[in-house]
């Protein structure tokens, strides 16, 4: 792809998250050799956003429309990689993903829609493998901190204890910020589709629905539990339904690096004692997205994004009995500030850092430790070993 006009095109650059991606690329890579462009339906609107976000007028504008597949194919042929923030993907995503798969163009998105992801694996994996396109799904808060957190933890276990951890508990210790409007809308669309296709409910419940084969029974994560060893109660985590599927697909695509009997589950810690128990039970029975989640195209203020954060821990016991605890932390709100940086760095890692075969992938097998390094060097994430 050395003859392509651009390294990266940001598709959906006039949307809320797309704007943040463009702003980040300008701030972090404006003086670099990365050649990127902004794309969407309306050139005038994108030009206005380019000016509003302080992006250099040397950044080109590309017009393309998901209703016109030929424009998406033309766009895909011009660039090495495409970042798309245009969701819900089950409504708008397939034509662009298909264009990238057919034209050997790397692709990253923010998808947290497992039914659509299963469809894309079934329909486009073989095409992407043939063309060499690396189609990498879920490159935002779902599921990079979790997918790469497991990879980081397992690599540490291998290096220091001579083998992988057969079971990892992921626990969200803190999260300040909102889910994105796209995440809420995607969840709503998935539920609508499930009403028409009852089998989708089975896919949503199955932690291996994105994997080539099923694994062993997984830890219970669907009701509050007291975790005495962690000194806290834990409650179900809304993102677990997508993150666990991606982690298990990563394991399969990595040649079952974590083992075929690997167990993984995610929950939110709510604190100790009666107060922690009450909070865990209250959260389990409430609407995880709140009463008034942002709509696609909306989002928190810059101050709210800057003041957001998250802290995720990973706990496992090595074969020698020692306990390993690692963490992944982000310095911005998860749904917007951190997500916009993660997806940008994912595309850059594909273009600059890693080679590999095509296919419909998850972040860990596609970008691996190269992306961990980028996220720590540029995007405000911290991967740390806390114990073991």
Short mmCIF file of C-alpha atoms in Angstrom, two decimals:
data_model
loop_
_atom_site.label_atom_id
_atom_site.label_comp_id
_atom_site.label_asym_id
_atom_site.label_seq_id
_atom_site.Cartn_x
_atom_site.Cartn_y
_atom_site.Cartn_z
CA UNK A 1 0.00 0.00 0.00
CA UNK A 2 3.04 2.28 -0.26
CA UNK A 3 1.47 4.12 -3.21
CA UNK A 4 -1.67 5.14 -1.30
CA UNK A 5 -2.39 8.85 -1.03
CA UNK A 6 -3.06 8.84 2.72
CA UNK A 7 -1.96 6.90 5.76
CA UNK A 8 -5.26 7.38 7.60
CA UNK A 9 -8.71 8.74 6.81
CA UNK A 10 -11.07 9.62 9.67
CA UNK A 11 -14.59 8.77 8.47
CA UNK A 12 -17.36 10.49 10.40
CA UNK A 13 -15.10 13.44 11.19
CA UNK A 14 -18.03 15.82 11.71
CA UNK A 15 -19.57 13.68 14.48
CA UNK A 16 -18.82 14.22 18.16
CA UNK A 17 -16.22 11.46 18.53
CA UNK A 18 -14.85 11.99 15.02
CA UNK A 19 -14.11 15.61 15.89
CA UNK A 20 -12.16 14.49 18.95
CA UNK A 21 -10.16 12.02 16.86
CA UNK A 22 -9.27 14.79 14.39
CA UNK A 23 -8.34 17.15 17.21
CA UNK A 24 -6.10 14.51 18.76
CA UNK A 25 -4.34 13.66 15.49
CA UNK A 26 -3.64 17.34 14.90
CA UNK A 27 -2.33 17.90 18.43
CA UNK A 28 -0.25 14.74 18.68
CA UNK A 29 0.86 14.18 15.07
CA UNK A 30 0.34 17.51 13.30
CA UNK A 31 4.07 17.91 12.67
CA UNK A 32 4.78 14.25 11.91
CA UNK A 33 5.06 12.35 8.64
CA UNK A 34 1.61 10.83 9.08
CA UNK A 35 -0.59 11.97 6.23
CA UNK A 36 -4.26 11.92 7.16
CA UNK A 37 -7.58 13.26 5.93
CA UNK A 38 -11.09 13.92 7.24
CA UNK A 39 -14.09 12.32 5.55
CA UNK A 40 -17.87 12.36 5.60
CA UNK A 41 -20.94 13.15 3.54
CA UNK A 42 -20.72 16.94 3.45
CA UNK A 43 -17.43 18.63 2.51
CA UNK A 44 -18.54 22.05 3.74
CA UNK A 45 -19.54 20.69 7.14
CA UNK A 46 -16.24 18.86 7.49
CA UNK A 47 -14.31 21.98 6.50
CA UNK A 48 -16.16 23.89 9.22
CA UNK A 49 -15.28 21.21 11.76
CA UNK A 50 -11.66 21.27 10.61
CA UNK A 51 -11.51 24.98 11.36
CA UNK A 52 -13.43 24.67 14.61
CA UNK A 53 -11.15 21.94 15.98
CA UNK A 54 -7.96 23.80 15.05
CA UNK A 55 -6.93 21.26 12.42
CA UNK A 56 -4.47 22.43 9.77
CA UNK A 57 -6.06 23.37 6.45
CA UNK A 58 -3.44 21.14 4.83
CA UNK A 59 -5.48 18.16 6.07
CA UNK A 60 -7.49 17.04 3.05
CA UNK A 61 -11.26 16.55 2.95
CA UNK A 62 -12.75 13.44 1.36
CA UNK A 63 -16.45 13.00 0.65
CA UNK A 64 -18.05 9.59 0.95
CA UNK A 65 -21.51 8.33 1.83
CA UNK A 66 -22.56 5.00 3.31
CA UNK A 67 -25.61 5.10 1.00
CA UNK A 68 -23.29 5.09 -2.01
CA UNK A 69 -20.94 2.08 -1.78
CA UNK A 70 -18.91 3.22 -4.77
CA UNK A 71 -17.80 6.34 -2.85
CA UNK A 72 -16.67 4.16 0.04
CA UNK A 73 -14.68 1.91 -2.29
CA UNK A 74 -13.02 4.97 -3.87
CA UNK A 75 -12.14 6.27 -0.40
CA UNK A 76 -10.75 2.89 0.72
CA UNK A 77 -8.45 2.73 -2.31
CA UNK A 78 -6.88 6.09 -1.39
CA UNK A 79 -5.65 5.23 2.11
CA UNK A 80 -3.74 2.62 4.10
CA UNK A 81 -6.21 2.69 7.01
CA UNK A 82 -9.65 4.06 7.85
CA UNK A 83 -10.93 5.10 11.26
CA UNK A 84 -14.72 5.03 11.42
CA UNK A 85 -16.76 6.51 14.25
CA UNK A 86 -20.08 6.25 12.37
CA UNK A 87 -22.43 4.03 14.35
CA UNK A 88 -24.53 2.22 15.27
CA UNK A 89 -22.51 -0.02 12.99
CA UNK A 90 -25.38 -2.44 12.42
CA UNK A 91 -27.19 0.45 10.73
CA UNK A 92 -24.33 2.16 8.89
CA UNK A 93 -21.18 0.06 9.14
CA UNK A 94 -21.25 -2.86 6.74
CA UNK A 95 -20.71 -1.03 3.40
CA UNK A 96 -17.50 0.62 4.63
CA UNK A 97 -16.14 -2.49 6.32
CA UNK A 98 -16.85 -4.47 3.15
CA UNK A 99 -15.11 -1.84 1.00
CA UNK A 100 -12.00 -2.02 3.20
CA UNK A 101 -12.00 -5.82 3.21
CA UNK A 102 -12.27 -5.93 -0.59
CA UNK A 103 -9.58 -3.32 -1.21
CA UNK A 104 -6.92 -4.42 1.27
CA UNK A 105 -7.41 -1.36 3.48
CA UNK A 106 -6.88 -1.59 7.22
CA UNK A 107 -9.91 -0.60 9.29
CA UNK A 108 -10.59 0.28 12.95
CA UNK A 109 -13.93 1.04 14.61
CA UNK A 110 -15.55 1.53 18.01
CA UNK A 111 -18.02 -1.31 17.70
CA UNK A 112 -19.61 -2.89 20.75
CA UNK A 113 -22.38 -4.69 18.85
CA UNK A 114 -21.69 -8.43 19.05
CA UNK A 115 -24.49 -9.55 16.72
CA UNK A 116 -23.19 -7.29 13.93
CA UNK A 117 -19.62 -8.29 14.68
CA UNK A 118 -20.57 -11.95 14.29
CA UNK A 119 -22.19 -11.10 10.96
CA UNK A 120 -19.03 -9.33 9.77
CA UNK A 121 -16.80 -12.21 10.80
CA UNK A 122 -19.03 -14.62 8.88
CA UNK A 123 -19.35 -12.39 5.80
CA UNK A 124 -16.00 -10.60 5.50
CA UNK A 125 -13.26 -12.56 7.29
CA UNK A 126 -12.36 -14.66 4.25
CA UNK A 127 -12.35 -11.59 1.98
CA UNK A 128 -10.11 -9.66 4.38
CA UNK A 129 -7.71 -12.57 4.67
CA UNK A 130 -7.50 -12.74 0.88
CA UNK A 131 -6.87 -9.00 0.42
CA UNK A 132 -4.66 -8.58 3.50
CA UNK A 133 -6.99 -6.04 5.11
CA UNK A 134 -6.76 -6.02 8.88
CA UNK A 135 -10.30 -5.31 10.05
CA UNK A 136 -9.97 -4.52 13.76
CA UNK A 137 -13.19 -4.16 15.72
CA UNK A 138 -13.76 -2.58 19.16
CA UNK A 139 -10.84 -0.14 19.32
CA UNK A 140 -12.29 2.15 21.99
CA UNK A 141 -13.10 1.74 25.68
CA UNK A 142 -14.79 -1.40 24.51
CA UNK A 143 -12.56 -3.28 24.34
CA UNK A 144 -8.95 -2.03 24.33
CA UNK A 145 -8.26 -1.61 28.10
CA UNK A 146 -9.72 -5.07 28.73
CA UNK A 147 -8.37 -6.97 25.73
CA UNK A 148 -4.88 -5.49 26.04
CA UNK A 149 -5.05 -5.69 29.84
CA UNK A 150 -5.45 -9.46 29.61
CA UNK A 151 -2.61 -9.68 27.07
CA UNK A 152 -0.36 -7.56 29.31
CA UNK A 153 -1.20 -9.69 32.35
CA UNK A 154 -0.62 -12.98 30.56
CA UNK A 155 2.68 -11.78 29.08
CA UNK A 156 3.82 -10.85 32.59
CA UNK A 157 2.77 -14.26 33.94
CA UNK A 158 4.67 -16.03 31.17
CA UNK A 159 7.81 -13.92 31.68
CA UNK A 160 7.91 -14.11 35.50
CA UNK A 161 6.08 -17.33 36.43
CA UNK A 162 6.71 -19.57 33.45
CA UNK A 163 3.12 -19.92 32.27
CA UNK A 164 -0.23 -18.27 31.67
CA UNK A 165 -2.97 -17.67 34.20
CA UNK A 166 -5.83 -20.15 33.70
CA UNK A 167 -8.35 -17.65 35.10
CA UNK A 168 -8.40 -13.86 35.25
CA UNK A 169 -10.90 -11.73 37.11
CA UNK A 170 -11.23 -8.25 35.66
CA UNK A 171 -12.64 -5.71 38.12
CA UNK A 172 -13.44 -2.07 37.44
CA UNK A 173 -12.17 -0.20 40.50
CA UNK A 174 -13.15 3.25 39.35
CA UNK A 175 -14.75 5.00 36.41
CA UNK A 176 -15.49 8.70 36.15
CA UNK A 177 -17.30 9.70 32.99
CA UNK A 178 -20.14 8.62 30.77
CA UNK A 179 -20.70 5.91 28.23
CA UNK A 180 -20.86 7.36 24.75
CA UNK A 181 -24.16 8.11 23.05
CA UNK A 182 -23.08 5.69 20.36
CA UNK A 183 -22.73 2.90 22.91
CA UNK A 184 -26.23 3.53 24.25
CA UNK A 185 -27.70 3.72 20.75
CA UNK A 186 -25.90 0.55 19.69
CA UNK A 187 -27.29 -1.31 22.70
CA UNK A 188 -30.80 -0.12 21.84
CA UNK A 189 -30.46 -1.23 18.20
CA UNK A 190 -29.17 -4.64 19.29
CA UNK A 191 -32.22 -5.11 21.50
CA UNK A 192 -34.51 -4.12 18.60
CA UNK A 193 -32.85 -6.66 16.35
CA UNK A 194 -33.10 -9.36 19.03
CA UNK A 195 -36.87 -8.94 19.03
CA UNK A 196 -36.90 -9.90 15.35
CA UNK A 197 -34.16 -12.55 15.60
CA UNK A 198 -34.49 -14.43 18.91
CA UNK A 199 -31.25 -16.33 18.27
CA UNK A 200 -29.37 -13.06 18.90
CA UNK A 201 -30.18 -13.33 22.60
CA UNK A 202 -28.22 -16.57 22.60
CA UNK A 203 -25.28 -14.87 20.91
CA UNK A 204 -25.36 -12.07 23.48
CA UNK A 205 -25.27 -14.54 26.39
CA UNK A 206 -22.57 -16.77 24.89
CA UNK A 207 -19.03 -15.57 25.75
CA UNK A 208 -17.72 -17.55 22.75
CA UNK A 209 -20.13 -16.28 20.10
CA UNK A 210 -17.29 -14.45 18.30
CA UNK A 211 -14.85 -17.35 18.67
CA UNK A 212 -14.32 -20.23 16.24
CA UNK A 213 -15.15 -22.76 18.95
CA UNK A 214 -16.65 -22.83 22.44
CA UNK A 215 -14.54 -23.07 25.58
CA UNK A 216 -15.11 -24.16 29.16
CA UNK A 217 -17.76 -22.80 31.50
CA UNK A 218 -17.04 -19.23 32.53
CA UNK A 219 -17.16 -17.55 35.98
CA UNK A 220 -20.57 -16.23 37.13
CA UNK A 221 -20.72 -12.46 36.62
CA UNK A 222 -24.44 -11.77 36.31
CA UNK A 223 -25.40 -11.06 39.92
CA UNK A 224 -23.75 -9.29 42.88
CA UNK A 225 -21.16 -11.29 44.82
CA UNK A 226 -18.89 -10.65 47.78
CA UNK A 227 -15.22 -11.13 46.96
CA UNK A 228 -13.60 -11.60 50.34
CA UNK A 229 -10.05 -11.75 49.00
CA UNK A 230 -10.52 -8.33 47.36
CA UNK A 231 -12.30 -6.84 50.37
CA UNK A 232 -15.24 -5.70 48.27
CA UNK A 233 -18.59 -6.52 46.80
CA UNK A 234 -18.83 -6.74 43.01
CA UNK A 235 -21.74 -6.10 40.66
CA UNK A 236 -22.36 -6.86 36.96
CA UNK A 237 -20.57 -4.65 34.41
CA UNK A 238 -22.59 -3.63 31.35
CA UNK A 239 -19.56 -3.81 29.03
CA UNK A 240 -18.74 -7.40 30.00
CA UNK A 241 -21.14 -8.75 27.38
CA UNK A 242 -18.89 -7.43 24.60
CA UNK A 243 -15.47 -7.39 26.28
CA UNK A 244 -15.53 -11.05 27.29
CA UNK A 245 -16.37 -12.07 23.72
CA UNK A 246 -13.47 -10.04 22.35
CA UNK A 247 -11.01 -11.44 24.92
CA UNK A 248 -11.97 -15.01 24.01
CA UNK A 249 -11.72 -14.23 20.27
CA UNK A 250 -8.28 -12.75 20.88
CA UNK A 251 -7.23 -15.90 22.69
CA UNK A 252 -8.33 -18.00 19.69
CA UNK A 253 -6.64 -15.72 17.14
CA UNK A 254 -3.45 -15.83 19.22
CA UNK A 255 -3.43 -19.62 18.85
CA UNK A 256 -4.96 -20.12 22.29
CA UNK A 257 -2.05 -18.41 23.96
CA UNK A 258 -4.05 -18.27 27.22
CA UNK A 259 -5.06 -21.94 26.97
CA UNK A 260 -8.22 -23.62 25.71
CA UNK A 261 -9.55 -23.77 29.28
CA UNK A 262 -9.11 -20.05 29.93
CA UNK A 263 -11.73 -18.42 32.15
CA UNK A 264 -12.41 -14.69 32.22
CA UNK A 265 -15.05 -12.44 33.74
CA UNK A 266 -15.64 -8.74 34.40
CA UNK A 267 -17.45 -6.95 37.23
CA UNK A 268 -17.47 -3.59 39.02
CA UNK A 269 -16.22 -3.30 42.59
CA UNK A 270 -18.58 -1.42 44.91
CA UNK A 271 -16.75 -1.52 48.26
CA UNK A 272 -16.90 -3.55 51.48
CA UNK A 273 -19.59 -4.32 54.02
CA UNK A 274 -23.25 -3.45 54.06
CA UNK A 275 -22.70 -0.24 52.10
CA UNK A 276 -20.85 -2.10 49.34
CA UNK A 277 -23.54 -4.78 49.26
CA UNK A 278 -26.35 -2.23 48.99
CA UNK A 279 -24.54 -0.37 46.20
CA UNK A 280 -23.85 -3.61 44.31
CA UNK A 281 -27.50 -4.66 44.48
CA UNK A 282 -28.73 -1.18 43.60
CA UNK A 283 -26.48 -0.94 40.55
CA UNK A 284 -27.50 -4.43 39.42
CA UNK A 285 -31.15 -3.40 39.31
CA UNK A 286 -30.68 0.03 37.73
CA UNK A 287 -30.32 1.25 34.15
CA UNK A 288 -26.58 1.13 33.48
CA UNK A 289 -26.83 3.94 30.92
CA UNK A 290 -28.77 6.25 33.26
CA UNK A 291 -32.13 7.87 32.66
CA UNK A 292 -30.94 10.30 30.01
CA UNK A 293 -27.88 9.00 28.15
CA UNK A 294 -26.33 11.21 25.47
CA UNK A 295 -27.56 10.70 21.94
CA UNK A 296 -25.16 9.94 19.08
CA UNK A 297 -23.50 13.22 18.19
CA UNK A 298 -23.75 14.51 21.75
CA UNK A 299 -21.27 14.22 24.56
CA UNK A 300 -19.71 15.72 27.67
CA UNK A 301 -17.99 19.08 27.84
CA UNK A 302 -14.23 19.40 27.46
CA UNK A 303 -13.94 19.91 31.22
CA UNK A 304 -15.91 16.73 31.91
CA UNK A 305 -13.76 14.78 29.46
CA UNK A 306 -10.56 16.13 30.96
CA UNK A 307 -11.67 15.31 34.51
CA UNK A 308 -12.74 11.76 33.65
CA UNK A 309 -10.74 8.61 34.30
CA UNK A 310 -10.93 4.85 34.77
CA UNK A 311 -9.07 2.18 36.73
CA UNK A 312 -9.36 -1.49 35.83
CA UNK A 313 -7.61 -4.34 37.67
CA UNK A 314 -6.82 -7.90 36.59
CA UNK A 315 -6.36 -10.66 39.17
CA UNK A 316 -5.12 -14.20 38.65
CA UNK A 317 -3.28 -17.02 40.42
CA UNK A 318 -0.16 -18.45 38.80
CA UNK A 319 0.65 -22.16 38.81
CA UNK A 320 3.10 -21.63 41.68
CA UNK A 321 0.29 -20.22 43.82
CA UNK A 322 1.36 -16.60 43.73
CA UNK A 323 -1.29 -13.96 43.01
CA UNK A 324 -0.72 -11.53 40.15
CA UNK A 325 -2.51 -8.19 40.05
CA UNK A 326 -2.13 -5.75 37.17
CA UNK A 327 -4.00 -2.60 36.18
CA UNK A 328 -4.91 -0.46 33.23
CA UNK A 329 -5.72 3.19 33.92
CA UNK A 330 -6.84 6.01 31.64
CA UNK A 331 -6.50 9.74 32.24
CA UNK A 332 -9.67 10.90 30.45
CA UNK A 333 -13.33 9.95 30.49
CA UNK A 334 -13.73 6.46 28.98
CA UNK A 335 -16.46 7.03 26.41
CA UNK A 336 -15.01 10.03 24.59
CA UNK A 337 -11.70 11.53 25.74
CA UNK A 338 -9.84 8.25 26.07
CA UNK A 339 -11.70 6.40 23.32
CA UNK A 340 -10.82 9.02 20.70
CA UNK A 341 -7.14 8.63 21.54
CA UNK A 342 -7.26 4.83 21.58
CA UNK A 343 -8.80 4.48 18.15
CA UNK A 344 -6.37 7.00 16.65
CA UNK A 345 -3.37 5.14 18.08
CA UNK A 346 -4.81 1.84 16.85
CA UNK A 347 -4.80 3.07 13.27
CA UNK A 348 -1.30 4.50 13.62
CA UNK A 349 -0.03 1.22 15.05
CA UNK A 350 -1.39 -0.65 12.03
CA UNK A 351 0.18 1.81 9.61
CA UNK A 352 3.52 2.34 11.37
CA UNK A 353 4.30 -0.49 13.76
CA UNK A 354 2.91 -3.91 12.92
CA UNK A 355 2.77 -6.24 9.97
CA UNK A 356 0.58 -9.29 9.74
CA UNK A 357 -2.10 -11.18 7.85
CA UNK A 358 -5.57 -9.87 7.13
CA UNK A 359 -8.85 -10.88 8.67
CA UNK A 360 -11.55 -9.64 11.02
CA UNK A 361 -9.70 -9.21 14.29
CA UNK A 362 -9.63 -7.86 17.81
CA UNK A 363 -6.96 -5.44 19.13
CA UNK A 364 -4.66 -7.88 20.97
CA UNK A 365 -3.80 -10.16 18.02
CA UNK A 366 -3.77 -7.28 15.52
CA UNK A 367 -1.60 -4.71 17.35
CA UNK A 368 -0.52 -6.39 20.60
CA UNK A 369 2.34 -4.95 22.61
CA UNK A 370 3.07 -2.33 19.95
CA UNK A 371 -0.28 -0.72 20.73
CA UNK A 372 0.31 -0.99 24.49
CA UNK A 373 3.51 1.00 24.01
CA UNK A 374 1.77 3.62 21.87
CA UNK A 375 -1.06 4.04 24.35
CA UNK A 376 1.41 4.59 27.18
CA UNK A 377 3.66 6.91 25.17
CA UNK A 378 0.91 9.04 23.66
CA UNK A 379 -2.63 8.38 24.87
CA UNK A 380 -2.53 8.68 28.66
CA UNK A 381 -2.99 4.98 29.47
CA UNK A 382 -0.93 3.20 32.12
CA UNK A 383 -0.34 -0.56 32.19
CA UNK A 384 1.20 -1.65 35.50
CA UNK A 385 2.05 -4.73 37.55
CA UNK A 386 0.84 -4.10 41.10
CA UNK A 387 1.61 -7.49 42.62
CA UNK A 388 3.39 -10.67 41.60
#
